[in-house]
CSV table of C-alpha atoms in Angstrom, one decimal:
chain,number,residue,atom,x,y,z
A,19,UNK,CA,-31.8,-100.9,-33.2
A,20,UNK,CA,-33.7,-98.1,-34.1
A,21,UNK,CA,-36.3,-98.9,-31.2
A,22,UNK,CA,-35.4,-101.0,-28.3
A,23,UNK,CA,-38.6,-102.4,-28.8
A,24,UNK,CA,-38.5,-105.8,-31.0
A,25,UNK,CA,-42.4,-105.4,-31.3
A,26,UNK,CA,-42.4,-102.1,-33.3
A,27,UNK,CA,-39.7,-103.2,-36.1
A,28,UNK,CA,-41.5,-105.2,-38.4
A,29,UNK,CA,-45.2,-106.7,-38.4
A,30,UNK,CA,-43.9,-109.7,-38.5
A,31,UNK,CA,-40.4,-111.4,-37.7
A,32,UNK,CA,-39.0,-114.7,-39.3
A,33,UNK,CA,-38.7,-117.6,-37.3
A,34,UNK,CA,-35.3,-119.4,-39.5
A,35,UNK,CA,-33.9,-122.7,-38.9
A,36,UNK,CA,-31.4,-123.3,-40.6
A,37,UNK,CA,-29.3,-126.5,-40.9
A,38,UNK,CA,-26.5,-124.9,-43.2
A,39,UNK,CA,-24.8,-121.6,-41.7
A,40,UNK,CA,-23.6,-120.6,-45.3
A,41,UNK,CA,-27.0,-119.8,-46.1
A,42,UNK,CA,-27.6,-117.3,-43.3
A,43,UNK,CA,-25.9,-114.2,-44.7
A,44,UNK,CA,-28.0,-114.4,-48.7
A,45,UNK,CA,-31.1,-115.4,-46.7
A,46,UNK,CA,-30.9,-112.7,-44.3
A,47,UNK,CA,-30.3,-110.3,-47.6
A,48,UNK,CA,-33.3,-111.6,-48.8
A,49,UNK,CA,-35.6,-111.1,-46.1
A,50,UNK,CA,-34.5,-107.6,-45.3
A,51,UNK,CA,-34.7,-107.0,-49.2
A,52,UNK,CA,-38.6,-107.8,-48.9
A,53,UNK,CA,-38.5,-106.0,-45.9
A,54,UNK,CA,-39.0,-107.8,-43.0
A,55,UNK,CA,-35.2,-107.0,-41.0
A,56,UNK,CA,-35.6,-108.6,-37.3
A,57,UNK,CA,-35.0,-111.9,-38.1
A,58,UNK,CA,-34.9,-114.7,-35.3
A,59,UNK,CA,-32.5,-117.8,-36.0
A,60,UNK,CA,-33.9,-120.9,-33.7
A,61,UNK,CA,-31.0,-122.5,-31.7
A,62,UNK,CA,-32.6,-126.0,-32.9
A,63,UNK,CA,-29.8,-126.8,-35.3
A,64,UNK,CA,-25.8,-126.9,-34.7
A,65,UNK,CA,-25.5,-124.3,-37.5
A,66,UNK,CA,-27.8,-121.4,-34.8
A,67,UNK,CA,-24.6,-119.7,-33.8
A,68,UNK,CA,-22.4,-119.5,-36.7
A,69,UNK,CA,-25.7,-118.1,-38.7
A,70,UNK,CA,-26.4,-115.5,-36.1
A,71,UNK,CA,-22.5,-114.3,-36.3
A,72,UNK,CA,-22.4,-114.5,-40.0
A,73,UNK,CA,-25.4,-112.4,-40.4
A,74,UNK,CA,-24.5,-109.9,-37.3
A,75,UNK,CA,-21.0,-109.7,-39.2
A,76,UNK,CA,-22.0,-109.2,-43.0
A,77,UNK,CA,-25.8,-108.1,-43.0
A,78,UNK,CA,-25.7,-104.9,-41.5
A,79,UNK,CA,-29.6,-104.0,-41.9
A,80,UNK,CA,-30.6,-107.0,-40.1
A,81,UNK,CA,-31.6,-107.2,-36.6
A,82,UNK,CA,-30.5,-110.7,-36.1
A,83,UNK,CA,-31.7,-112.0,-32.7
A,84,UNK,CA,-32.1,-116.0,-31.8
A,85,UNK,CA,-34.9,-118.4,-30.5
A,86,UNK,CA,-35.6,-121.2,-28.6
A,87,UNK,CA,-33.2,-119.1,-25.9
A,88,UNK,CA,-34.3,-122.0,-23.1
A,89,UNK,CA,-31.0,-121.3,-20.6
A,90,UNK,CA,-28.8,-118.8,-19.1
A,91,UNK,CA,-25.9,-120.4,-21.6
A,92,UNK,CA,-28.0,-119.7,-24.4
A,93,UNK,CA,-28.0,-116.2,-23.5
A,94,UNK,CA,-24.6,-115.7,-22.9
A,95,UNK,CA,-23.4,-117.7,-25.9
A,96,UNK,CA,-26.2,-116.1,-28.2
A,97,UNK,CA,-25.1,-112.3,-27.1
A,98,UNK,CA,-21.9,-113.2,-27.5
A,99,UNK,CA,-22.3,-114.2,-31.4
A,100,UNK,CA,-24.2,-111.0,-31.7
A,101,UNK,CA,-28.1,-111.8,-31.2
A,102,UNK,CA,-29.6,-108.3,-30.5
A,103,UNK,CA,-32.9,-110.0,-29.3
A,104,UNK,CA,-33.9,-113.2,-27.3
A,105,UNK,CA,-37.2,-115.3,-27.7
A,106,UNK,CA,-37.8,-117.8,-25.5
A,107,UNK,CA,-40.7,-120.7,-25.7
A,108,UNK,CA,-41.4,-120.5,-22.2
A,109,UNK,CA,-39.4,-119.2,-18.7
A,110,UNK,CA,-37.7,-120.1,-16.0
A,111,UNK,CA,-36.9,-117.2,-13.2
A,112,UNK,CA,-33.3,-118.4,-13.7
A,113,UNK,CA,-33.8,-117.8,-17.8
A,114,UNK,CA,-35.5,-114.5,-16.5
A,115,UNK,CA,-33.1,-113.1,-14.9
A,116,UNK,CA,-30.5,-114.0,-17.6
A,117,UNK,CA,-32.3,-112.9,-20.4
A,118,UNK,CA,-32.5,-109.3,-18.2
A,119,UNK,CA,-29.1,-109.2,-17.6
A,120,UNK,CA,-28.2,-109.4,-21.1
A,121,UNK,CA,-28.3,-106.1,-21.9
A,122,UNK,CA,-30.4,-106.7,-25.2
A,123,UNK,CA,-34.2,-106.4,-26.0
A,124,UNK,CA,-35.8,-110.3,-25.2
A,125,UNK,CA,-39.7,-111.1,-25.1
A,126,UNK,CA,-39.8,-114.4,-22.8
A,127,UNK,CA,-42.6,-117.0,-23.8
A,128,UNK,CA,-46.3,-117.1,-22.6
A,129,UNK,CA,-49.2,-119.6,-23.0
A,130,UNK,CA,-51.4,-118.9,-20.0
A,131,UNK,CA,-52.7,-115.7,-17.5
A,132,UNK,CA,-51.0,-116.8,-14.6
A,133,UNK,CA,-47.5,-116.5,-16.9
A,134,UNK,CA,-48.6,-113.0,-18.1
A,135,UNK,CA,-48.7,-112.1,-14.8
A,136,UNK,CA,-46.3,-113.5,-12.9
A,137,UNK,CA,-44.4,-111.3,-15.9
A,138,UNK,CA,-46.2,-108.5,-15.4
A,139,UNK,CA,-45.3,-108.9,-11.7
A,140,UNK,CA,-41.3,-108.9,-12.7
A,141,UNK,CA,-41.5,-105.4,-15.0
A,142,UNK,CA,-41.9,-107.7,-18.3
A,143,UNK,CA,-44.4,-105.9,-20.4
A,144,UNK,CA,-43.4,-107.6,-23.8
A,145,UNK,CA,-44.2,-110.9,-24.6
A,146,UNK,CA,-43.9,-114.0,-27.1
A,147,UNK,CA,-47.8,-115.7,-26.9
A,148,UNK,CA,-46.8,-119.6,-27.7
A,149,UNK,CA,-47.7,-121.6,-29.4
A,150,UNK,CA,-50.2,-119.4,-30.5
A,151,UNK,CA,-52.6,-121.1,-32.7
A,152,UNK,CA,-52.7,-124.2,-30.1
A,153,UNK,CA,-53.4,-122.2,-27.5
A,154,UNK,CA,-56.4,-120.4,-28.1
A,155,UNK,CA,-55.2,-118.1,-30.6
A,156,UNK,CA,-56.3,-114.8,-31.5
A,157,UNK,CA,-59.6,-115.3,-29.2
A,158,UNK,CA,-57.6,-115.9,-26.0
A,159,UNK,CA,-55.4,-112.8,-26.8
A,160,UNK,CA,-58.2,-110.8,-27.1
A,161,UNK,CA,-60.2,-111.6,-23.6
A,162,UNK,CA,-56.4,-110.7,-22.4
A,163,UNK,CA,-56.3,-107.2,-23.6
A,164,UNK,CA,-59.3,-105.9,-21.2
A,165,UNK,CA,-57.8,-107.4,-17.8
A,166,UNK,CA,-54.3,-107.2,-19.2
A,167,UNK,CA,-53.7,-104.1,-21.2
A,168,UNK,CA,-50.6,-103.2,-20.3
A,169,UNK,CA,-49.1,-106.7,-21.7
A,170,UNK,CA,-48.3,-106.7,-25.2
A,171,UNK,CA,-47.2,-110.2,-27.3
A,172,UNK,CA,-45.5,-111.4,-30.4
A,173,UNK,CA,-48.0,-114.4,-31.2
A,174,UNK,CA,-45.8,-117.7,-33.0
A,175,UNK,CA,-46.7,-120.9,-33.7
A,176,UNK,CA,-49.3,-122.2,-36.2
A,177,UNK,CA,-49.4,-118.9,-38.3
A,178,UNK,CA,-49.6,-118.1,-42.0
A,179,UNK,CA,-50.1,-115.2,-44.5
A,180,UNK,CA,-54.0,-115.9,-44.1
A,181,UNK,CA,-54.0,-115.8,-40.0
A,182,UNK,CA,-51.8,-113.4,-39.5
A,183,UNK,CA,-53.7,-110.0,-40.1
A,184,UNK,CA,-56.4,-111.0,-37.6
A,185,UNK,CA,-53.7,-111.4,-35.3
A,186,UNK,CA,-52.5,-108.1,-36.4
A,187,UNK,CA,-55.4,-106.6,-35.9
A,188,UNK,CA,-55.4,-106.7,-31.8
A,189,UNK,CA,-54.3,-103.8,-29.9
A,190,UNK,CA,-51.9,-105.9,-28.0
A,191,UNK,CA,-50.3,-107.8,-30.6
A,192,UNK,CA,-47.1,-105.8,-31.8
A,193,UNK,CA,-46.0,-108.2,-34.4
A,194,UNK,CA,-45.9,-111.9,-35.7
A,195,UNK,CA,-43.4,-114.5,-36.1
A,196,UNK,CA,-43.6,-116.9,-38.5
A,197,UNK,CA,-42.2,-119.3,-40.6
A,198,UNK,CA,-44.1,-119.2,-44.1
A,199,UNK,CA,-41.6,-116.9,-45.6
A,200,UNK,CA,-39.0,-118.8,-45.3
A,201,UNK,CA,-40.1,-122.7,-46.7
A,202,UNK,CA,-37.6,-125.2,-46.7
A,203,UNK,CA,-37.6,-126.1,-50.0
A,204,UNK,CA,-37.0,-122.6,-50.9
A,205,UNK,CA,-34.0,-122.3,-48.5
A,206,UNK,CA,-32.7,-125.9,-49.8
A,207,UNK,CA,-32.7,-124.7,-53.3
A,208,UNK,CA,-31.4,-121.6,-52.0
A,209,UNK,CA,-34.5,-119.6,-54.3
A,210,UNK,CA,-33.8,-116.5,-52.2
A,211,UNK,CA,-35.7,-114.4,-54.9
A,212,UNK,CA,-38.7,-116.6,-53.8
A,213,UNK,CA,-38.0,-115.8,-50.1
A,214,UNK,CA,-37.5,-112.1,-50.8
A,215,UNK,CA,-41.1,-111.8,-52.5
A,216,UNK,CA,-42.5,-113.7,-49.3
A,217,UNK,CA,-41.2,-111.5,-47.1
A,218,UNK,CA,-42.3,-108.8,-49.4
A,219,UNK,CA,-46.0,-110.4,-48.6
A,220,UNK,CA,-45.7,-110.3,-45.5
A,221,UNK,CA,-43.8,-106.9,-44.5
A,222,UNK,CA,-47.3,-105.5,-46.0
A,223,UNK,CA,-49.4,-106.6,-43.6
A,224,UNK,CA,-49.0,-103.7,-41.7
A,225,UNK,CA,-49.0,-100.8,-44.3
């Protein structure tokens, strides 16, 4: 990783689910094609792990990292497969001090001040703002950046093509994640031109 910062690679990182693990190695392809290469597979689905070591194994330009992290077994099995970032919905100190003893990059979830904080307060400066659009969205990220300037977020939840440049916009947003470029119906008919030009879309957000 270029910067050990997973804010600064990409204006915004895909958020993949993905039910079958032979399609993580052509989608990841596509989405680093269009340019968009830190690329978070969600541990919702039985195929998570086998996608993140398929693509950590056979897409080298990818950053591959994995979502929903929600416990310390996460971690360790996510790592092991070859995540090179964590995202977590929300955290524990136990998930904390996991995630900090992974040796990798990881931006722990956030929906209120006191959780900034109490971050702030452990040496975390990098956070993922969820879910964004439900909780207040771009207006409650901006009143944070005057008391709070020092915490900087990776907004998900509830964003699109449309949303995200406002979101961009704020001097403590680093990136986005989203979903948009990667529809399901694309990744069922396994269209990965289609997903390449979405991530194309959204990769120039940030020129």
């Amino acid at each position: 990783m270029t910067s050990s910062s997973v804010l600064d690679l990409a204006p915004v990182v895909p958020v993949v689910v993905l039910e079958d693990a032979a399609d993580a190695v052509p989608l990841a392809r596509a989405l680093v094609a269009g340019g968009l290469p830190a690329i978070e597979v969600t541990l919702r689905t039985a195929a998570a792990l086998d996608a993140i070591k398929a693509i950590a194994a056979e897409v080298p330009d990818a950053v591959v990292g994995a979502g929903t992290v929600i416990s310390a077994q996460n971690v360790a099995d996510t790592v092991a497969a070859g995540a090179r970032f964590l995202v977590s919905p929300g955290w524990t100190d136990v998930l904390l001090d996991a995630m900090k003893g992974s040796g990798v990059p990881f931006l722990p979830g956030v929906s209120t001040t006191s959780e900034v904080v109490a971050l702030l307060e452990r040496g975390v400066t990098e956070m993922k703002f969820f879910p964004a659009e439900a909780t207040g969205g771009t207006a409650y990220l901006k009143t944070l950046s005057a008391p709070l300037p020092q915490a900087r977020f990776c907004p998900t939840g509830g964003i699109s093509l449309a949303s995200a440049p406002s979101y961009l916009a704020l001097p403590n947003v680093g990136c986005v994640g989203g979903s948009w470029m990667v529809p399901g119906d694309a990744v069922a008919a396994k269209d990965w031109a289609r997903v390449e030009r979405l991530a194309a879309e959204a990769a120039a957000l940030r020129g």
